[in-house]
PDB file of C-alpha atoms in Angstrom:
ATOM      1  CA  MET A 180      25.220  22.265  12.771  1.00 97.00           C
ATOM      2  CA  LEU A 181      21.967  21.472  14.646  1.00 98.00           C
ATOM      3  CA  PHE A 182      18.892  23.591  15.374  1.00 97.00           C
ATOM      4  CA  GLN A 183      16.710  22.537  18.192  1.00 97.00           C
ATOM      5  CA  SER A 184      13.092  22.870  19.340  1.00 96.00           C
ATOM      6  CA  GLU A 185      11.023  21.423  21.977  1.00 94.00           C
ATOM      7  CA  LEU A 186       9.582  18.759  19.512  1.00 94.00           C
ATOM      8  CA  TYR A 187      12.327  18.314  16.887  1.00 97.00           C
ATOM      9  CA  SER A 188      15.769  18.899  15.874  1.00 98.00           C
ATOM     10  CA  ILE A 189      17.466  19.669  12.356  1.00 98.00           C
ATOM     11  CA  GLU A 190      20.928  18.454  11.554  1.00 98.00           C
ATOM     12  CA  TYR A 191      22.234  20.486   8.491  1.00 98.00           C
ATOM     13  CA  ASP A 192      25.467  21.842   7.106  1.00 97.00           C
ATOM     14  CA  GLU A 193      26.236  25.406   5.726  1.00 97.00           C
ATOM     15  CA  LYS A 194      25.103  24.701   2.294  1.00 96.00           C
ATOM     16  CA  SER A 195      21.579  23.518   3.584  1.00 96.00           C
ATOM     17  CA  LYS A 196      21.223  26.342   6.308  1.00 96.00           C
ATOM     18  CA  SER A 197      18.810  28.279   4.339  1.00 95.00           C
ATOM     19  CA  LEU A 198      16.320  25.182   4.474  1.00 97.00           C
ATOM     20  CA  VAL A 199      16.162  25.207   8.266  1.00 98.00           C
ATOM     21  CA  GLN A 200      13.315  27.952   8.334  1.00 97.00           C
ATOM     22  CA  THR A 201      11.588  26.175   5.323  1.00 98.00           C
ATOM     23  CA  VAL A 202      11.292  22.940   7.305  1.00 98.00           C
ATOM     24  CA  ASN A 203      10.409  24.721  10.301  1.00 98.00           C
ATOM     25  CA  GLU A 204       7.392  26.531   8.455  1.00 98.00           C
ATOM     26  CA  ALA A 205       6.088  23.269   7.175  1.00 98.00           C
ATOM     27  CA  LEU A 206       6.257  21.496  10.471  1.00 97.00           C
ATOM     28  CA  ASN A 207       4.744  24.512  12.529  1.00 96.00           C
ATOM     29  CA  GLN A 208       1.809  24.762   9.970  1.00 97.00           C
ATOM     30  CA  ASN A 209       1.110  20.900  10.095  1.00 98.00           C
ATOM     31  CA  PHE A 210       2.467  19.447  13.223  1.00 96.00           C
ATOM     32  CA  LYS A 211      -0.818  19.583  15.257  1.00 97.00           C
ATOM     33  CA  ARG A 212      -3.034  18.655  12.335  1.00 98.00           C
ATOM     34  CA  ILE A 213      -1.161  15.509  11.791  1.00 98.00           C
ATOM     35  CA  LEU A 214      -1.066  14.430  15.473  1.00 98.00           C
ATOM     36  CA  ASP A 215      -4.887  14.944  15.539  1.00 98.00           C
ATOM     37  CA  PHE A 216      -5.499  12.743  12.521  1.00 98.00           C
ATOM     38  CA  TRP A 217      -3.604   9.959  14.316  1.00 98.00           C
ATOM     39  CA  GLU A 218      -5.223  10.838  17.661  1.00 96.00           C
ATOM     40  CA  ILE A 219      -1.802  11.312  19.257  1.00 97.00           C
ATOM     41  CA  GLN A 220      -1.740  13.649  22.129  1.00 96.00           C
ATOM     42  CA  LYS A 221       2.010  13.580  22.628  1.00 95.00           C
ATOM     43  CA  LEU A 222       4.992  12.099  20.646  1.00 96.00           C
ATOM     44  CA  GLU A 223       6.734   9.235  22.585  1.00 96.00           C
ATOM     45  CA  ASN A 224      10.205  10.190  21.024  1.00 96.00           C
ATOM     46  CA  TYR A 225      11.935  13.455  19.947  1.00 97.00           C
ATOM     47  CA  VAL A 226      11.964  13.784  16.215  1.00 98.00           C
ATOM     48  CA  GLU A 227      15.429  14.036  14.521  1.00 98.00           C
ATOM     49  CA  ILE A 228      15.624  15.488  11.112  1.00 98.00           C
ATOM     50  CA  ARG A 229      18.658  15.407   8.994  1.00 98.00           C
ATOM     51  CA  ILE A 230      19.167  17.217   5.792  1.00 98.00           C
ATOM     52  CA  PHE A 231      21.683  15.926   3.158  1.00 97.00           C
ATOM     53  CA  SER A 232      23.391  18.631   0.956  1.00 97.00           C
ATOM     54  CA  ASP A 233      24.921  16.126  -1.443  1.00 97.00           C
ATOM     55  CA  LEU A 234      23.033  13.922  -3.960  1.00 96.00           C
ATOM     56  CA  GLU A 235      25.823  11.205  -4.014  1.00 95.00           C
ATOM     57  CA  GLU A 236      26.210  11.206  -0.133  1.00 96.00           C
ATOM     58  CA  TRP A 237      22.429  10.788  -0.216  1.00 96.00           C
ATOM     59  CA  LYS A 238      22.555   7.792  -2.386  1.00 94.00           C
ATOM     60  CA  THR A 239      25.285   6.166  -0.500  1.00 94.00           C
ATOM     61  CA  PHE A 240      23.511   6.655   2.807  1.00 94.00           C
ATOM     62  CA  TYR A 241      20.137   5.379   1.527  1.00 93.00           C
ATOM     63  CA  GLU A 242      21.684   2.101   0.215  1.00 92.00           C
ATOM     64  CA  SER A 243      23.586   1.657   3.267  1.00 91.00           C
ATOM     65  CA  PHE A 244      20.172   1.682   5.158  1.00 80.00           C
ATOM     66  CA  GLU A 245      19.421  -1.851   3.488  1.00 67.00           C
ATOM     67  CA  ARG A 246      16.419  -0.548   1.782  1.00 72.00           C
ATOM     68  CA  GLY A 247      17.496  -1.641  -1.666  1.00 80.00           C
ATOM     69  CA  PRO A 248      19.095   0.195  -4.530  1.00 88.00           C
ATOM     70  CA  TYR A 249      18.536   4.069  -4.729  1.00 90.00           C
ATOM     71  CA  GLN A 250      15.938   5.247  -7.316  1.00 90.00           C
ATOM     72  CA  ASP A 251      15.657   8.598  -8.682  1.00 89.00           C
ATOM     73  CA  TYR A 252      12.412   9.419  -7.079  1.00 92.00           C
ATOM     74  CA  ILE A 253      13.641   8.817  -3.458  1.00 93.00           C
ATOM     75  CA  ILE A 254      14.336  11.966  -1.789  1.00 95.00           C
ATOM     76  CA  GLY A 255      13.165  11.319   1.786  1.00 95.00           C
ATOM     77  CA  CYS A 256      12.568   8.433   4.117  1.00 95.00           C
ATOM     78  CA  ALA A 257      11.710   7.874   7.697  1.00 95.00           C
ATOM     79  CA  ASP A 258      13.131   5.392  10.241  1.00 94.00           C
ATOM     80  CA  GLY A 259      11.503   5.265  13.778  1.00 92.00           C
ATOM     81  CA  SER A 260      11.550   8.844  15.143  1.00 95.00           C
ATOM     82  CA  LYS A 261      14.069  10.090  12.292  1.00 96.00           C
ATOM     83  CA  ILE A 262      13.499  11.849   9.229  1.00 98.00           C
ATOM     84  CA  TYR A 263      16.163  11.782   6.411  1.00 97.00           C
ATOM     85  CA  VAL A 264      15.793  14.206   3.237  1.00 98.00           C
ATOM     86  CA  LEU A 265      17.869  15.534   0.518  1.00 97.00           C
ATOM     87  CA  ALA A 266      18.325  19.263   0.371  1.00 98.00           C
ATOM     88  CA  TYR A 267      16.120  21.074  -2.004  1.00 97.00           C
ATOM     89  CA  ASP A 268      18.788  22.305  -4.497  1.00 96.00           C
ATOM     90  CA  GLU A 269      20.169  18.749  -4.758  1.00 95.00           C
ATOM     91  CA  TYR A 270      16.932  16.834  -5.450  1.00 91.00           C
ATOM     92  CA  LYS A 271      16.117  19.220  -8.057  1.00 95.00           C
ATOM     93  CA  LYS A 272      18.996  17.502  -9.919  1.00 94.00           C
ATOM     94  CA  THR A 273      16.978  14.390 -10.270  1.00 94.00           C
ATOM     95  CA  ASN A 274      14.628  13.674 -13.238  1.00 93.00           C
ATOM     96  CA  VAL A 275      11.616  13.171 -11.112  1.00 93.00           C
ATOM     97  CA  HIS A 276      11.843  16.130  -8.942  1.00 94.00           C
ATOM     98  CA  LYS A 277      13.471  18.630 -11.400  1.00 95.00           C
ATOM     99  CA  ASN A 278      10.373  20.840 -11.447  1.00 96.00           C
ATOM    100  CA  ASP A 279       9.522  20.685  -7.854  1.00 96.00           C
ATOM    101  CA  THR A 280       8.809  23.764  -5.680  1.00 97.00           C
ATOM    102  CA  VAL A 281       9.896  24.722  -2.166  1.00 97.00           C
ATOM    103  CA  GLU A 282       6.162  23.752  -1.282  1.00 98.00           C
ATOM    104  CA  ASP A 283       6.915  20.324  -2.837  1.00 97.00           C
ATOM    105  CA  PHE A 284       9.898  19.975  -0.706  1.00 97.00           C
ATOM    106  CA  GLN A 285       7.997  21.081   2.636  1.00 98.00           C
ATOM    107  CA  LYS A 286       5.446  18.274   1.485  1.00 98.00           C
ATOM    108  CA  ILE A 287       8.148  15.784   1.756  1.00 98.00           C
ATOM    109  CA  ILE A 288       8.923  16.635   5.432  1.00 98.00           C
ATOM    110  CA  ILE A 289       5.224  16.355   6.249  1.00 98.00           C
ATOM    111  CA  HIS A 290       4.907  12.964   4.335  1.00 98.00           C
ATOM    112  CA  GLU A 291       7.703  11.575   6.503  1.00 98.00           C
ATOM    113  CA  PHE A 292       6.239  13.004   9.547  1.00 98.00           C
ATOM    114  CA  VAL A 293       2.951  11.186   8.702  1.00 98.00           C
ATOM    115  CA  HIS A 294       5.032   7.673   8.575  1.00 97.00           C
ATOM    116  CA  ILE A 295       6.477   8.589  12.118  1.00 97.00           C
ATOM    117  CA  CYS A 296       3.147   9.007  13.442  1.00 98.00           C
ATOM    118  CA  GLN A 297       1.753   5.960  12.121  1.00 97.00           C
ATOM    119  CA  ASN A 298       4.994   4.396  13.509  1.00 94.00           C
ATOM    120  CA  GLN A 299       4.246   5.482  17.094  1.00 96.00           C
ATOM    121  CA  ILE A 300       0.770   3.973  17.032  1.00 96.00           C
ATOM    122  CA  SER A 301       1.613   0.784  15.532  1.00 96.00           C
ATOM    123  CA  THR A 302       1.836  -2.406  17.603  1.00 95.00           C
ATOM    124  CA  PRO A 303       3.553  -5.910  17.130  1.00 95.00           C
ATOM    125  CA  GLU A 304       0.079  -6.963  16.061  1.00 95.00           C
ATOM    126  CA  SER A 305      -0.213  -4.319  13.277  1.00 96.00           C
ATOM    127  CA  THR A 306      -0.309  -5.369   9.698  1.00 96.00           C
ATOM    128  CA  PRO A 307       0.162  -2.288   7.716  1.00 94.00           C
ATOM    129  CA  SER A 308       0.271  -2.240   3.832  1.00 93.00           C
ATOM    130  CA  PHE A 309       1.895  -0.159   1.315  1.00 94.00           C
ATOM    131  CA  ILE A 310      -1.186   1.313  -0.012  1.00 96.00           C
ATOM    132  CA  MET A 311      -2.198   2.629   3.183  1.00 97.00           C
ATOM    133  CA  GLY A 312       0.923   3.847   4.573  1.00 97.00           C
ATOM    134  CA  GLU A 313       2.164   5.582   1.396  1.00 97.00           C
ATOM    135  CA  GLY A 314      -1.445   6.529   0.352  1.00 98.00           C
ATOM    136  CA  LEU A 315      -2.121   8.363   3.731  1.00 98.00           C
ATOM    137  CA  ALA A 316       1.315  10.049   3.658  1.00 98.00           C
ATOM    138  CA  THR A 317       0.803  11.514   0.250  1.00 98.00           C
ATOM    139  CA  TYR A 318      -2.877  12.269   0.971  1.00 98.00           C
ATOM    140  CA  LEU A 319      -2.093  14.066   4.441  1.00 98.00           C
ATOM    141  CA  ALA A 320       0.730  15.984   2.919  1.00 98.00           C
ATOM    142  CA  ASP A 321      -1.508  16.949  -0.068  1.00 98.00           C
ATOM    143  CA  GLN A 322       1.106  15.924  -2.560  1.00 98.00           C
ATOM    144  CA  ARG A 323       0.275  15.966  -6.249  1.00 95.00           C
ATOM    145  CA  TYR A 324      -0.858  12.804  -7.881  1.00 97.00           C
ATOM    146  CA  ASN A 325      -2.102  11.511 -11.092  1.00 97.00           C
ATOM    147  CA  HIS A 326      -5.927  11.720 -10.977  1.00 96.00           C
ATOM    148  CA  ASP A 327      -6.494   9.578 -13.959  1.00 97.00           C
ATOM    149  CA  ILE A 328      -4.442   6.685 -12.666  1.00 97.00           C
ATOM    150  CA  LYS A 329      -6.092   3.299 -13.004  1.00 96.00           C
ATOM    151  CA  ILE A 330      -6.878   1.608  -9.752  1.00 96.00           C
ATOM    152  CA  ASP A 331      -9.520  -1.034 -10.721  1.00 93.00           C
ATOM    153  CA  TYR A 332      -7.258  -4.132 -10.571  1.00 95.00           C
ATOM    154  CA  PRO A 333      -8.155  -7.454  -8.690  1.00 94.00           C
ATOM    155  CA  LYS A 334      -7.525  -7.004  -4.882  1.00 94.00           C
ATOM    156  CA  GLU A 335      -5.504 -10.185  -4.729  1.00 95.00           C
ATOM    157  CA  ASP A 336      -3.065  -8.384  -7.063  1.00 95.00           C
ATOM    158  CA  ILE A 337      -3.177  -5.020  -5.077  1.00 95.00           C
ATOM    159  CA  PHE A 338      -2.638  -6.716  -1.793  1.00 94.00           C
ATOM    160  CA  ASN A 339       0.119  -9.077  -2.993  1.00 93.00           C
ATOM    161  CA  PHE A 340       3.305  -6.899  -2.354  1.00 87.00           C
ATOM    162  CA  GLU A 341       5.296  -8.243  -5.188  1.00 89.00           C
ATOM    163  CA  LYS A 342       2.360  -8.190  -7.767  1.00 94.00           C
ATOM    164  CA  LEU A 343       1.597  -4.589  -6.685  1.00 94.00           C
ATOM    165  CA  PHE A 344       4.729  -3.293  -7.984  1.00 91.00           C
ATOM    166  CA  THR A 345       4.179  -4.674 -11.512  1.00 94.00           C
ATOM    167  CA  LEU A 346       0.746  -3.036 -11.913  1.00 94.00           C
ATOM    168  CA  THR A 347       1.800   0.492 -12.343  1.00 93.00           C
ATOM    169  CA  ASN A 348       4.747   2.897 -12.446  1.00 90.00           C
ATOM    170  CA  GLY A 349       3.037   5.501 -10.211  1.00 95.00           C
ATOM    171  CA  LEU A 350       2.539   3.690  -6.948  1.00 95.00           C
ATOM    172  CA  TYR A 351       2.429   6.906  -4.905  1.00 96.00           C
ATOM    173  CA  SER A 352      -0.457   8.374  -6.963  1.00 97.00           C
ATOM    174  CA  PHE A 353      -2.050   4.930  -7.167  1.00 97.00           C
ATOM    175  CA  SER A 354      -1.961   4.646  -3.404  1.00 98.00           C
ATOM    176  CA  GLN A 355      -3.213   8.142  -2.810  1.00 98.00           C
ATOM    177  CA  LYS A 356      -6.173   7.710  -5.244  1.00 98.00           C
ATOM    178  CA  ILE A 357      -7.256   4.766  -3.441  1.00 98.00           C
ATOM    179  CA  VAL A 358      -6.946   6.456  -0.034  1.00 98.00           C
ATOM    180  CA  ARG A 359      -8.843   9.405  -1.109  1.00 98.00           C
ATOM    181  CA  LYS A 360     -11.667   7.222  -2.356  1.00 97.00           C
ATOM    182  CA  ILE A 361     -11.961   5.408   0.894  1.00 98.00           C
ATOM    183  CA  ALA A 362     -11.610   8.715   2.738  1.00 98.00           C
ATOM    184  CA  GLU A 363     -14.989   9.770   1.123  1.00 97.00           C
ATOM    185  CA  LYS A 364     -16.853   6.778   2.567  1.00 97.00           C
ATOM    186  CA  VAL A 365     -15.463   6.135   5.969  1.00 98.00           C
ATOM    187  CA  PRO A 366     -14.598   8.518   8.922  1.00 97.00           C
ATOM    188  CA  ARG A 367     -10.974   9.185  10.343  1.00 97.00           C
ATOM    189  CA  GLU A 368     -11.270   6.290  12.812  1.00 97.00           C
ATOM    190  CA  LYS A 369     -11.721   3.906   9.957  1.00 98.00           C
ATOM    191  CA  LEU A 370      -8.853   5.155   7.962  1.00 97.00           C
ATOM    192  CA  ILE A 371      -6.603   4.531  10.893  1.00 98.00           C
ATOM    193  CA  GLU A 372      -7.955   1.001  11.469  1.00 98.00           C
ATOM    194  CA  TYR A 373      -7.320   0.159   7.788  1.00 98.00           C
ATOM    195  CA  ALA A 374      -3.753   1.485   7.986  1.00 98.00           C
ATOM    196  CA  LEU A 375      -3.100  -0.691  11.053  1.00 97.00           C
ATOM    197  CA  ASN A 376      -4.996  -3.767   9.852  1.00 97.00           C
ATOM    198  CA  TYR A 377      -4.397  -5.041   6.405  1.00 94.00           C
ATOM    199  CA  THR A 378      -6.939  -7.870   6.728  1.00 96.00           C
ATOM    200  CA  LYS A 379      -9.815  -5.461   7.445  1.00 97.00           C
ATOM    201  CA  LEU A 380      -9.214  -3.450   4.335  1.00 97.00           C
ATOM    202  CA  TYR A 381      -8.893  -6.489   2.306  1.00 97.00           C
ATOM    203  CA  ASN A 382     -12.376  -7.757   3.654  1.00 97.00           C
ATOM    204  CA  ASP A 383     -14.130  -4.433   3.275  1.00 97.00           C
ATOM    205  CA  TRP A 384     -12.711  -3.902  -0.206  1.00 97.00           C
ATOM    206  CA  GLU A 385     -15.830  -4.398  -2.335  1.00 96.00           C
ATOM    207  CA  SER A 386     -18.015  -2.631   0.045  1.00 96.00           C
ATOM    208  CA  LEU A 387     -15.811   0.390  -0.245  1.00 97.00           C
ATOM    209  CA  GLY A 388     -16.699   0.614  -3.842  1.00 94.00           C
ATOM    210  CA  PHE A 389     -13.676  -0.989  -5.492  1.00 94.00           C
ATOM    211  CA  SER A 390     -14.061  -3.971  -8.084  1.00 78.00           C
ATOM    212  CA  GLU A 391     -13.481  -7.415  -7.292  1.00 60.00           C
TER     213      GLU A 391
END
């Protein structure tokens, strides 16, 4: 089945029918706010959202995306102007998300929409980083994170993609805490600049109050 609005569509089946209004509510309340953050007047492409109502189907789909092996925390992803998300009742079967609320589910939709907007303003010359990409998505979606997570590692380790994944088990909390610290010091325009240019963030790291 397919729900369609002027800006996006939602593909769903009978099992996930009740989530259509939940997704609509999340987007209606946050669509303009996220566009305004990225200084986007209009989306270039129609957003297509697909809800998966079976956990095993979701795992198979995700791995077919050539994104590597499925992991328990993965319940949503964005690709171009498409959002794929696991239905709320199904992702509560995972260990990581078993205590999530409907509001947490809605924030997953917002998180992935942030990625779509960043994708739109990126150019072939853009050099995004995991930290700013995931940090901004979790920050703008106001997702929960570990306030006490340690972020004072050498920047050479933080900006080394392979090394980054060995520093902490909470990369989304880690990234959000970094973005929140940067947001306290710079305007929105600078956050966008850092999101699109890895080198500028790397060069400004110490002046933003992070340790060497």
